[in-house]
């Protein structure tokens, strides 16, 4: 099989550009919003109020129990039929944030529960209420526990953004599809797209390693 | 002619516990506990594991909610039977008001691991009591100086020995300027050679006039420092009195057995 190297190099520019202006910002924004949802859902899940925790449980269950592709289609193709039309960008962000939020909620919840009960007591002892205790004492310690699993969530999210090509998002994979359709070089373009994803994920993993290996001066070696 | 007559009278007990009961499910942990602690006194609480000592201490500062009974600290009086029926908001407020009066030193220190020693100490004063940071820092430095930990101000808790951590725990409690200090087995997690430092510090605090309730197995400390010893057995204060009596010539057979077992473990 001949490899059309000139097409390869020629496509690398547009593909990288699509990653930089599409895939990466989409993943970043969705992740940040998803984390807000995750913390909220995790706290709701820990609430003593049955209704509140039930609501969070339902959200998490629906997100984890349905395919991301279905979630994307419901937002982009489903909502218009009940009169809600949303463009590809916001649709993708909404669906991906909801998705990440549902998965990360359980990670955040486990991290909060992993903080020693004595920390709550010490926080209450110095006079804090629940909210302040969470903000000043519990969440900072939970965050350390949550970093490794959440970096994995982020890496998965970067790859999952490729599904948004199906709701017309102009991102890396859609760009590859466009070039492939035009040049009929499917093998080359899809492998090349895969390579670009791979490079992004390699960079993220090395960042993750550095984050995890950072000398952790705050936490005693148990 | 005052809102809170208790607070006015310097000769009133600093702490009174009346008829306090607490159950976890069908495990009745505290049974109608009464206890009085005079201002400036140290009361040592002794008793077997599981007898309810920690639970009692936690009820005193609102970490635990009694099912019934009255706790009053420095003029702040909470009747849990009536508060319990007044709703969650009211209960939270009552617990908070008790908490404002006392500070607790924990068996396992429970320092905030993500904050330095001095940040641990000023957390309550600055974040909760709203005191100025510079003033709180100044106080904290003075307190750390006095327990010999001035050079550890910027260390993290895990860089300290157990005895040092517990002294920070005590400083954190003192920095809150409470009326009452509560200690839950402050030395029982320490290596034997580190116990002395902490007990010495506590003895100094007692001499300075702090009112303290100390759950402890250190009978020597109780004998020398406590005004009263309370023996807790199965959720009751079975016997309370001067150390010479409770530890030296107990009236109750259960107390006698317990003291003998602590004094002669073999
Ligand atoms: N949060 C809780 N939920 C259920 N049961 C509890 C709880 N806290 C304490 N208990 C129970 O209450 C009883 C008394 O416990 P507590 O910790 O007050 O005893 P203690 O006298 O401090 O014992 P130790 O000397 O071992 O510290 C025990 O049977 C314990 O299992
Ligand atoms: Mg205990």
Coordinates of N, CA and C in Angstrom, one line a residue, chain B residues 30-242:
Chain B
X30 N -25.7 6.8 77.0 CA -25.6 7.7 78.2 C -27.0 7.6 78.9
X31 N -26.9 7.3 80.2 CA -28.2 7.1 80.9 C -28.2 8.2 82.0
X32 N -29.0 9.2 81.8 CA -29.3 10.2 82.8 C -28.0 10.7 83.5
X33 N -27.1 11.2 82.8 CA -25.8 11.7 83.3 C -25.9 13.0 84.0
X34 N -25.4 13.2 85.2 CA -25.3 14.5 85.9 C -23.8 14.7 86.1
X35 N -23.4 16.0 86.0 CA -22.0 16.3 86.2 C -22.0 17.8 86.4
X36 N -21.2 18.2 87.4 CA -21.0 19.6 87.6 C -19.5 19.9 87.7
X37 N -19.1 21.0 87.0 CA -17.7 21.3 87.0 C -17.6 22.8 87.4
X38 N -16.8 23.1 88.5 CA -16.7 24.4 88.9 C -15.7 25.2 88.1
X39 N -15.9 26.5 88.0 CA -14.9 27.3 87.3 C -13.5 27.1 87.8
X40 N -12.6 26.9 86.8 CA -11.2 26.7 87.2 C -10.8 25.3 87.6
X41 N -11.8 24.4 87.7 CA -11.5 23.0 88.1 C -11.1 22.1 86.9
X42 N -10.4 21.1 87.2 CA -10.2 20.0 86.3 C -11.0 18.8 86.8
X43 N -11.8 18.3 85.9 CA -12.5 17.0 86.2 C -12.0 15.9 85.3
X44 N -11.5 14.8 85.9 CA -11.0 13.7 85.1 C -12.2 12.7 85.0
X45 N -12.4 12.3 83.7 CA -13.4 11.3 83.5 C -12.7 10.0 83.2
X46 N -13.0 8.9 84.0 CA -12.4 7.6 83.7 C -13.5 6.6 83.5
X47 N -13.2 5.5 82.9 CA -14.2 4.4 82.7 C -13.7 3.5 81.6
X48 N -14.3 2.3 81.6 CA -13.9 1.3 80.6 C -14.2 1.7 79.2
X49 N -13.5 1.1 78.3 CA -13.8 1.3 76.8 C -15.3 1.0 76.5
X50 N -15.9 1.9 75.8 CA -17.3 1.8 75.4 C -18.3 2.2 76.5
X51 N -17.8 2.8 77.6 CA -18.7 3.2 78.6 C -19.4 4.5 78.3
X52 N -18.9 5.2 77.3 CA -19.7 6.4 76.9 C -18.9 7.7 77.2
X53 N -17.6 7.6 77.5 CA -16.9 8.8 77.9 C -16.8 9.8 76.7
X54 N -16.4 9.3 75.5 CA -16.3 10.2 74.4 C -17.6 10.8 74.0
X55 N -18.7 10.0 74.1 CA -20.0 10.4 73.7 C -20.4 11.6 74.7
X56 N -20.1 11.4 75.9 CA -20.4 12.5 76.9 C -19.7 13.8 76.5
X57 N -18.4 13.6 76.3 CA -17.6 14.8 75.9 C -18.2 15.5 74.7
X58 N -18.5 14.7 73.7 CA -19.1 15.2 72.4 C -20.4 15.9 72.6
X59 N -21.2 15.4 73.6 CA -22.5 16.1 73.9 C -22.2 17.5 74.5
X60 N -21.1 17.6 75.2 CA -20.8 18.9 75.9 C -20.6 20.0 74.9
X61 N -20.1 19.7 73.7 CA -19.8 20.8 72.8 C -20.6 20.6 71.5
X62 N -21.7 19.9 71.6 CA -22.6 19.9 70.4 C -22.1 19.1 69.2
X63 N -21.1 18.3 69.4 CA -20.7 17.4 68.3 C -21.7 16.3 68.2
X64 N -22.3 16.0 69.4 CA -23.3 14.9 69.4 C -24.6 15.6 70.1
X65 N -25.7 15.1 69.7 CA -27.0 15.7 70.2 C -27.6 14.7 71.2
X66 N -27.6 15.1 72.5 CA -28.3 14.2 73.4 C -29.8 14.1 73.1
X67 N -30.4 13.0 73.5 CA -31.8 12.8 73.3 C -32.6 13.7 74.2
X68 N -32.0 13.8 75.4 CA -32.7 14.6 76.5 C -31.7 15.1 77.5
X69 N -32.1 16.1 78.3 CA -31.2 16.6 79.3 C -30.8 18.0 79.0
X70 N -30.1 18.6 80.0 CA -29.7 20.0 79.9 C -28.1 20.0 80.0
X71 N -27.6 20.8 79.1 CA -26.1 21.1 79.2 C -26.0 22.6 79.3
X72 N -25.3 23.0 80.3 CA -25.1 24.5 80.3 C -23.6 24.8 80.6
X73 N -23.1 25.6 79.7 CA -21.6 26.0 79.8 C -21.5 27.5 79.8
X74 N -20.9 28.0 80.9 CA -20.7 29.4 81.0 C -21.9 30.3 80.7
X75 N -23.0 29.9 81.2 CA -24.2 30.7 81.0 C -25.0 30.3 79.8
X76 N -24.4 29.5 78.9 CA -25.2 29.1 77.7 C -25.9 27.8 78.1
X77 N -27.2 27.8 78.1 CA -28.0 26.7 78.6 C -28.8 26.1 77.4
X78 N -28.6 24.8 77.2 CA -29.4 24.1 76.1 C -30.2 23.0 76.7
X79 N -31.5 23.0 76.6 CA -32.3 21.9 77.0 C -32.7 21.1 75.8
X80 N -32.0 19.9 75.7 CA -32.1 19.2 74.5 C -33.5 18.6 74.2
X81 N -34.2 18.3 75.3 CA -35.6 17.7 75.1 C -36.4 18.8 74.3
X82 N -36.3 20.0 74.7 CA -37.2 21.0 74.0 C -36.6 21.4 72.7
X83 N -35.3 21.6 72.6 CA -34.6 21.9 71.4 C -34.9 20.9 70.3
X84 N -34.8 19.6 70.8 CA -35.0 18.5 69.8 C -36.3 18.6 69.1
X85 N -37.4 19.1 69.7 CA -38.7 19.2 69.1 C -38.9 20.5 68.3
X86 N -37.9 21.4 68.4 CA -38.0 22.7 67.9 C -37.5 22.8 66.4
X87 N -37.1 21.7 65.9 CA -36.7 21.8 64.5 C -35.2 21.8 64.3
X88 N -34.7 21.5 63.0 CA -33.3 21.4 62.7 C -32.5 22.7 62.9
X89 N -33.2 23.8 62.5 CA -32.5 25.1 62.6 C -32.2 25.4 64.0
X90 N -33.2 25.3 64.8 CA -33.0 25.6 66.3 C -31.9 24.7 66.9
X91 N -32.0 23.5 66.5 CA -31.0 22.5 67.1 C -29.6 22.9 66.7
X92 N -29.4 23.3 65.4 CA -28.1 23.7 64.9 C -27.6 24.9 65.6
X93 N -28.5 25.8 65.9 CA -28.2 27.0 66.6 C -27.7 26.7 68.0
X94 N -28.5 25.8 68.7 CA -28.1 25.5 70.0 C -26.8 24.8 70.1
X95 N -26.5 23.9 69.2 CA -25.3 23.2 69.2 C -24.1 24.2 68.9
X96 N -24.4 25.1 68.0 CA -23.4 26.1 67.8 C -23.1 27.0 69.0
X97 N -24.1 27.3 69.7 CA -23.9 28.1 70.9 C -23.1 27.4 72.0
X98 N -23.3 26.1 72.1 CA -22.5 25.3 73.0 C -21.0 25.3 72.5
X99 N -20.9 25.1 71.2 CA -19.6 24.9 70.7 C -18.7 26.2 70.9
X100 N -19.4 27.3 70.8 CA -18.7 28.6 71.0 C -18.1 28.7 72.4
X101 N -18.6 27.9 73.4 CA -18.1 28.0 74.7 C -16.9 27.1 75.0
X102 N -16.7 26.1 74.2 CA -15.7 25.1 74.5 C -14.8 24.8 73.3
X103 N -13.7 24.2 73.6 CA -12.8 23.7 72.6 C -12.3 22.3 72.9
X104 N -12.1 21.5 71.9 CA -11.8 20.1 72.2 C -10.5 19.7 71.7
X105 N -9.8 18.8 72.4 CA -8.5 18.2 72.0 C -8.8 16.8 71.8
X106 N -8.5 16.3 70.6 CA -8.9 14.9 70.2 C -7.8 13.9 70.5
X107 N -8.2 12.7 70.6 CA -7.3 11.6 70.8 C -6.3 11.5 69.7
X108 N -6.8 11.6 68.4 CA -5.9 11.5 67.3 C -5.6 12.8 66.7
X109 N -5.6 13.9 67.5 CA -5.2 15.2 67.2 C -6.1 15.9 66.2
X110 N -6.4 15.2 65.0 CA -7.3 15.7 64.0 C -6.9 17.1 63.6
X111 N -5.6 17.3 63.4 CA -5.1 18.6 62.8 C -5.5 18.6 61.3
X112 N -5.5 19.8 60.7 CA -5.8 19.8 59.3 C -4.5 19.6 58.5
X113 N -4.5 18.4 57.8 CA -3.2 18.0 57.2 C -2.7 18.9 56.1
X114 N -3.7 19.7 55.5 CA -3.3 20.5 54.3 C -3.0 21.9 54.7
X115 N -2.9 22.2 56.0 CA -2.5 23.5 56.5 C -1.3 23.4 57.4
X116 N -0.5 24.4 57.4 CA 0.7 24.5 58.3 C 0.2 24.6 59.8
X117 N 1.1 24.4 60.7 CA 0.8 24.4 62.1 C 0.1 25.7 62.4
X118 N 0.7 26.8 62.0 CA 0.2 28.1 62.4 C -1.2 28.4 61.7
X119 N -1.3 27.9 60.5 CA -2.6 28.0 59.8 C -3.7 27.2 60.6
X120 N -3.3 26.0 61.1 CA -4.2 25.2 61.9 C -4.7 26.0 63.1
X121 N -3.8 26.8 63.7 CA -4.1 27.5 64.9 C -5.0 28.7 64.6
X122 N -4.8 29.4 63.5 CA -5.6 30.6 63.3 C -6.9 30.4 62.5
X123 N -7.1 29.1 62.0 CA -8.2 28.8 61.2 C -9.5 29.3 61.9
X124 N -9.7 28.8 63.1 CA -11.0 29.1 63.8 C -11.1 30.6 64.1
X125 N -10.0 31.2 64.8 CA -10.1 32.6 65.1 C -10.4 33.5 63.8
X126 N -9.7 33.2 62.7 CA -9.9 34.1 61.5 C -11.1 33.8 60.8
X127 N -11.3 32.5 60.4 CA -12.4 32.1 59.5 C -13.8 32.2 60.2
X128 N -13.8 31.7 61.5 CA -15.1 31.6 62.2 C -15.3 32.8 63.1
X129 N -14.3 33.2 63.8 CA -14.5 34.3 64.8 C -14.3 35.7 64.2
X130 N -13.8 35.7 63.0 CA -13.7 37.0 62.3 C -12.6 37.9 62.9
X131 N -11.6 37.3 63.6 CA -10.6 38.2 64.1 C -9.6 38.5 63.0
X132 N -8.9 39.6 63.2 CA -7.9 40.0 62.1 C -6.8 39.0 62.0
X133 N -6.3 38.8 60.8 CA -5.3 37.8 60.6 C -4.0 38.1 61.3
X134 N -3.6 39.3 61.3 CA -2.4 39.7 61.9 C -2.4 39.5 63.5
X135 N -3.6 39.9 64.0 CA -3.7 39.7 65.5 C -3.7 38.2 65.8
X136 N -4.5 37.4 65.0 CA -4.5 36.0 65.3 C -3.2 35.3 65.1
X137 N -2.4 35.8 64.1 CA -1.1 35.2 63.9 C -0.2 35.5 65.1
X138 N -0.3 36.8 65.6 CA 0.5 37.2 66.8 C 0.2 36.3 68.0
X139 N -1.1 36.1 68.3 CA -1.5 35.2 69.4 C -1.0 33.8 69.2
X140 N -1.2 33.4 67.9 CA -0.8 32.0 67.6 C 0.7 31.8 67.9
X141 N 1.5 32.8 67.5 CA 2.9 32.6 67.6 C 3.3 32.6 69.1
X142 N 2.6 33.5 69.9 CA 2.9 33.5 71.3 C 2.5 32.1 72.0
X143 N 1.4 31.6 71.5 CA 1.0 30.3 72.1 C 2.0 29.2 71.7
X144 N 2.4 29.2 70.4 CA 3.3 28.1 70.0 C 4.6 28.3 70.7
X145 N 5.0 29.5 70.9 CA 6.3 29.8 71.6 C 6.2 29.1 73.0
X146 N 5.0 29.3 73.6 CA 4.9 28.9 75.0 C 4.9 27.3 75.1
X147 N 4.5 26.6 74.1 CA 4.5 25.2 74.1 C 5.8 24.6 73.4
X148 N 6.7 25.6 73.2 CA 8.0 25.1 72.6 C 8.0 24.8 71.2
X149 N 7.0 25.3 70.4 CA 6.9 24.9 69.0 C 7.0 26.1 68.0
X150 N 7.6 27.2 68.5 CA 7.7 28.3 67.7 C 8.4 28.0 66.3
X151 N 9.4 27.2 66.4 CA 10.1 26.9 65.1 C 9.3 25.9 64.2
X152 N 8.2 25.4 64.6 CA 7.4 24.5 63.8 C 6.2 25.2 63.2
X153 N 6.1 26.5 63.3 CA 5.0 27.3 62.9 C 4.6 27.0 61.4
X154 N 5.7 26.9 60.6 CA 5.4 26.7 59.1 C 5.6 25.3 58.7
X155 N 5.7 24.3 59.6 CA 5.7 22.9 59.2 C 4.3 22.4 59.0
X156 N 4.2 21.3 58.3 CA 2.9 20.6 58.2 C 2.8 19.6 59.3
X157 N 1.6 19.3 59.7 CA 1.4 18.4 60.8 C 2.2 17.1 60.7
X158 N 2.2 16.5 59.5 CA 2.8 15.2 59.4 C 4.3 15.2 59.6
X159 N 4.9 16.4 59.6 CA 6.3 16.6 59.8 C 6.6 16.6 61.3
X160 N 5.6 16.5 62.2 CA 5.8 16.6 63.6 C 5.6 15.3 64.3
X161 N 6.2 15.1 65.4 CA 6.0 13.9 66.2 C 4.6 14.0 66.8
X162 N 4.1 12.8 67.3 CA 2.8 12.8 67.9 C 2.6 13.8 69.0
X163 N 3.7 13.8 69.9 CA 3.6 14.8 71.0 C 3.5 16.2 70.6
X164 N 4.3 16.5 69.5 CA 4.2 17.9 69.0 C 2.9 18.2 68.4
X165 N 2.3 17.2 67.6 CA 1.0 17.4 67.0 C 0.0 17.6 68.1
X166 N 0.1 16.9 69.2 CA -1.0 17.0 70.2 C -0.8 18.4 70.9
X167 N 0.4 18.9 71.0 CA 0.6 20.2 71.6 C 0.0 21.3 70.6
X168 N 0.1 21.0 69.3 CA -0.5 21.9 68.4 C -2.1 21.9 68.6
X169 N -2.5 20.6 68.7 CA -4.0 20.4 69.0 C -4.4 21.2 70.2
X170 N -3.6 21.3 71.2 CA -4.0 22.0 72.4 C -3.9 23.5 72.1
X171 N -2.9 23.9 71.4 CA -2.8 25.4 71.0 C -4.0 25.8 70.2
X172 N -4.4 24.9 69.2 CA -5.5 25.2 68.4 C -6.8 25.5 69.2
X173 N -6.9 24.6 70.3 CA -8.1 24.8 71.2 C -8.0 26.1 72.0
X174 N -6.8 26.4 72.5 CA -6.6 27.6 73.3 C -6.9 28.8 72.5
X175 N -6.4 28.8 71.2 CA -6.6 30.0 70.4 C -8.0 30.4 70.2
X176 N -8.9 29.5 70.4 CA -10.4 29.8 70.3 C -10.9 30.6 71.5
X177 N -10.0 30.7 72.5 CA -10.4 31.4 73.7 C -11.7 30.9 74.3
X178 N -11.8 29.6 74.5 CA -13.0 29.0 75.1 C -13.1 29.2 76.6
X179 N -14.3 28.9 77.1 CA -14.5 29.0 78.5 C -14.1 27.6 79.1
X180 N -14.2 26.6 78.3 CA -14.1 25.2 78.8 C -13.2 24.4 77.8
X181 N -12.2 23.7 78.3 CA -11.4 22.8 77.5 C -11.8 21.4 77.7
X182 N -12.0 20.7 76.6 CA -12.4 19.3 76.6 C -11.2 18.4 76.0
X183 N -10.8 17.4 76.8 CA -9.7 16.6 76.3 C -10.2 15.1 76.2
X184 N -10.1 14.5 75.0 CA -10.5 13.1 74.9 C -9.3 12.2 74.8
X185 N -8.9 11.6 75.9 CA -7.7 10.8 75.9 C -6.6 11.4 75.1
X186 N -6.1 12.5 75.5 CA -5.2 13.3 74.7 C -3.8 12.6 74.6
X187 N -3.5 11.7 75.4 CA -2.2 11.1 75.4 C -2.2 9.6 75.0
X188 N -3.4 9.0 74.7 CA -3.4 7.6 74.5 C -3.0 7.1 73.2
X189 N -2.8 8.1 72.2 CA -2.3 7.7 70.9 C -0.7 7.9 70.9
X190 N -0.2 8.4 72.0 CA 1.2 8.8 72.0 C 2.2 7.7 72.4
X191 N 3.4 7.7 71.8 CA 4.4 6.8 72.4 C 4.7 7.2 73.8
X192 N 5.0 6.2 74.7 CA 5.1 6.5 76.1 C 6.0 7.6 76.4
X193 N 7.1 7.8 75.7 CA 8.1 8.8 76.1 C 7.6 10.2 75.7
X194 N 6.5 10.3 74.9 CA 6.0 11.6 74.5 C 4.9 12.1 75.4
X195 N 4.4 11.1 76.2 CA 3.2 11.5 77.0 C 3.5 12.6 78.0
X196 N 4.7 12.5 78.6 CA 5.0 13.5 79.7 C 4.9 14.9 79.3
X197 N 5.4 15.3 78.1 CA 5.3 16.7 77.6 C 3.9 17.2 77.6
X198 N 3.0 16.4 77.0 CA 1.6 16.8 76.9 C 1.0 16.9 78.3
X199 N 1.2 16.0 79.2 CA 0.6 16.0 80.5 C 1.1 17.3 81.3
X200 N 2.4 17.5 81.1 CA 3.0 18.7 81.8 C 2.3 20.0 81.3
X201 N 2.1 20.1 80.0 CA 1.4 21.3 79.4 C 0.0 21.4 80.0
X202 N -0.7 20.2 80.1 CA -2.0 20.3 80.6 C -2.0 20.7 82.1
X203 N -1.0 20.2 82.8 CA -0.9 20.6 84.2 C -0.7 22.1 84.4
X204 N 0.1 22.7 83.5 CA 0.3 24.1 83.5 C -1.0 24.8 83.2
X205 N -1.8 24.3 82.3 CA -3.0 25.0 81.9 C -4.0 25.0 83.1
X206 N -4.0 23.8 83.8 CA -4.8 23.7 85.0 C -4.4 24.7 86.0
X207 N -3.1 24.9 86.2 CA -2.5 25.8 87.2 C -2.9 27.2 86.8
X208 N -3.0 27.5 85.5 CA -3.4 28.8 85.1 C -4.8 29.1 85.3
X209 N -5.6 28.1 85.6 CA -7.0 28.4 85.9 C -8.0 28.0 84.9
X210 N -7.5 27.3 83.8 CA -8.4 26.8 82.8 C -9.4 25.8 83.4
X211 N -10.6 25.8 83.0 CA -11.6 24.8 83.4 C -11.5 23.7 82.3
X212 N -11.3 22.4 82.8 CA -11.0 21.3 81.9 C -11.8 20.1 82.3
X213 N -12.3 19.4 81.3 CA -12.8 18.1 81.4 C -11.9 17.1 80.6
X214 N -11.3 16.2 81.3 CA -10.3 15.4 80.7 C -10.6 13.9 80.8
X215 N -10.9 13.3 79.7 CA -11.1 11.8 79.7 C -9.7 11.2 79.6
X216 N -9.4 10.4 80.5 CA -8.0 9.9 80.5 C -7.8 8.6 81.3
X217 N -6.8 7.9 80.9 CA -6.4 6.7 81.7 C -5.2 7.0 82.6
X218 N -4.7 8.2 82.6 CA -3.5 8.6 83.3 C -4.0 8.9 84.8
X219 N -4.0 7.8 85.6 CA -4.5 8.0 87.0 C -3.6 9.0 87.8
X220 N -2.3 8.9 87.5 CA -1.4 9.8 88.2 C -1.7 11.3 88.0
X221 N -2.0 11.6 86.7 CA -2.4 12.9 86.3 C -3.7 13.3 87.1
X222 N -4.6 12.4 87.0 CA -5.9 12.6 87.7 C -5.7 12.9 89.2
X223 N -4.9 12.1 89.8 CA -4.6 12.2 91.2 C -4.1 13.6 91.6
X224 N -3.1 14.0 90.7 CA -2.4 15.3 91.0 C -3.1 16.5 90.6
X225 N -3.8 16.5 89.5 CA -4.3 17.7 88.9 C -5.8 17.9 89.1
X226 N -6.6 16.8 89.1 CA -8.0 16.9 89.1 C -8.6 17.3 90.4
X227 N -9.6 18.1 90.4 CA -10.4 18.5 91.6 C -11.3 17.3 91.9
X228 N -11.8 16.8 90.8 CA -12.8 15.7 90.9 C -12.5 14.6 89.9
X229 N -12.8 13.4 90.2 CA -12.8 12.3 89.3 C -14.2 11.7 89.1
X230 N -14.6 11.5 87.8 CA -15.9 10.9 87.6 C -15.7 9.6 87.0
X231 N -16.3 8.5 87.6 CA -16.1 7.2 87.0 C -17.4 6.9 86.2
X232 N -17.2 6.6 84.9 CA -18.4 6.4 84.0 C -18.5 4.9 83.8
X233 N -19.6 4.3 84.0 CA -19.8 2.9 83.8 C -21.1 2.7 83.1
X234 N -21.1 2.0 81.9 CA -22.3 1.7 81.2 C -23.2 2.9 81.0
X235 N -22.6 4.1 80.7 CA -23.4 5.3 80.4 C -23.9 6.0 81.6
X236 N -23.5 5.6 82.8 CA -23.8 6.4 84.0 C -22.6 6.9 84.7
X237 N -22.7 8.1 85.3 CA -21.6 8.5 86.2 C -21.9 7.8 87.5
X238 N -21.1 6.7 87.7 CA -21.4 5.8 88.9 C -20.9 6.4 90.2
X239 N -19.8 7.2 90.0 CA -19.2 7.7 91.3 C -18.4 9.0 90.9
X240 N -18.6 10.0 91.7 CA -17.8 11.2 91.4 C -17.4 11.8 92.7
X241 N -16.1 12.3 92.8 CA -15.6 12.9 94.0 C -14.2 13.2 93.9
X242 N -13.6 13.6 95.0 CA -12.1 14.0 94.9 C -11.3 12.7 94.6

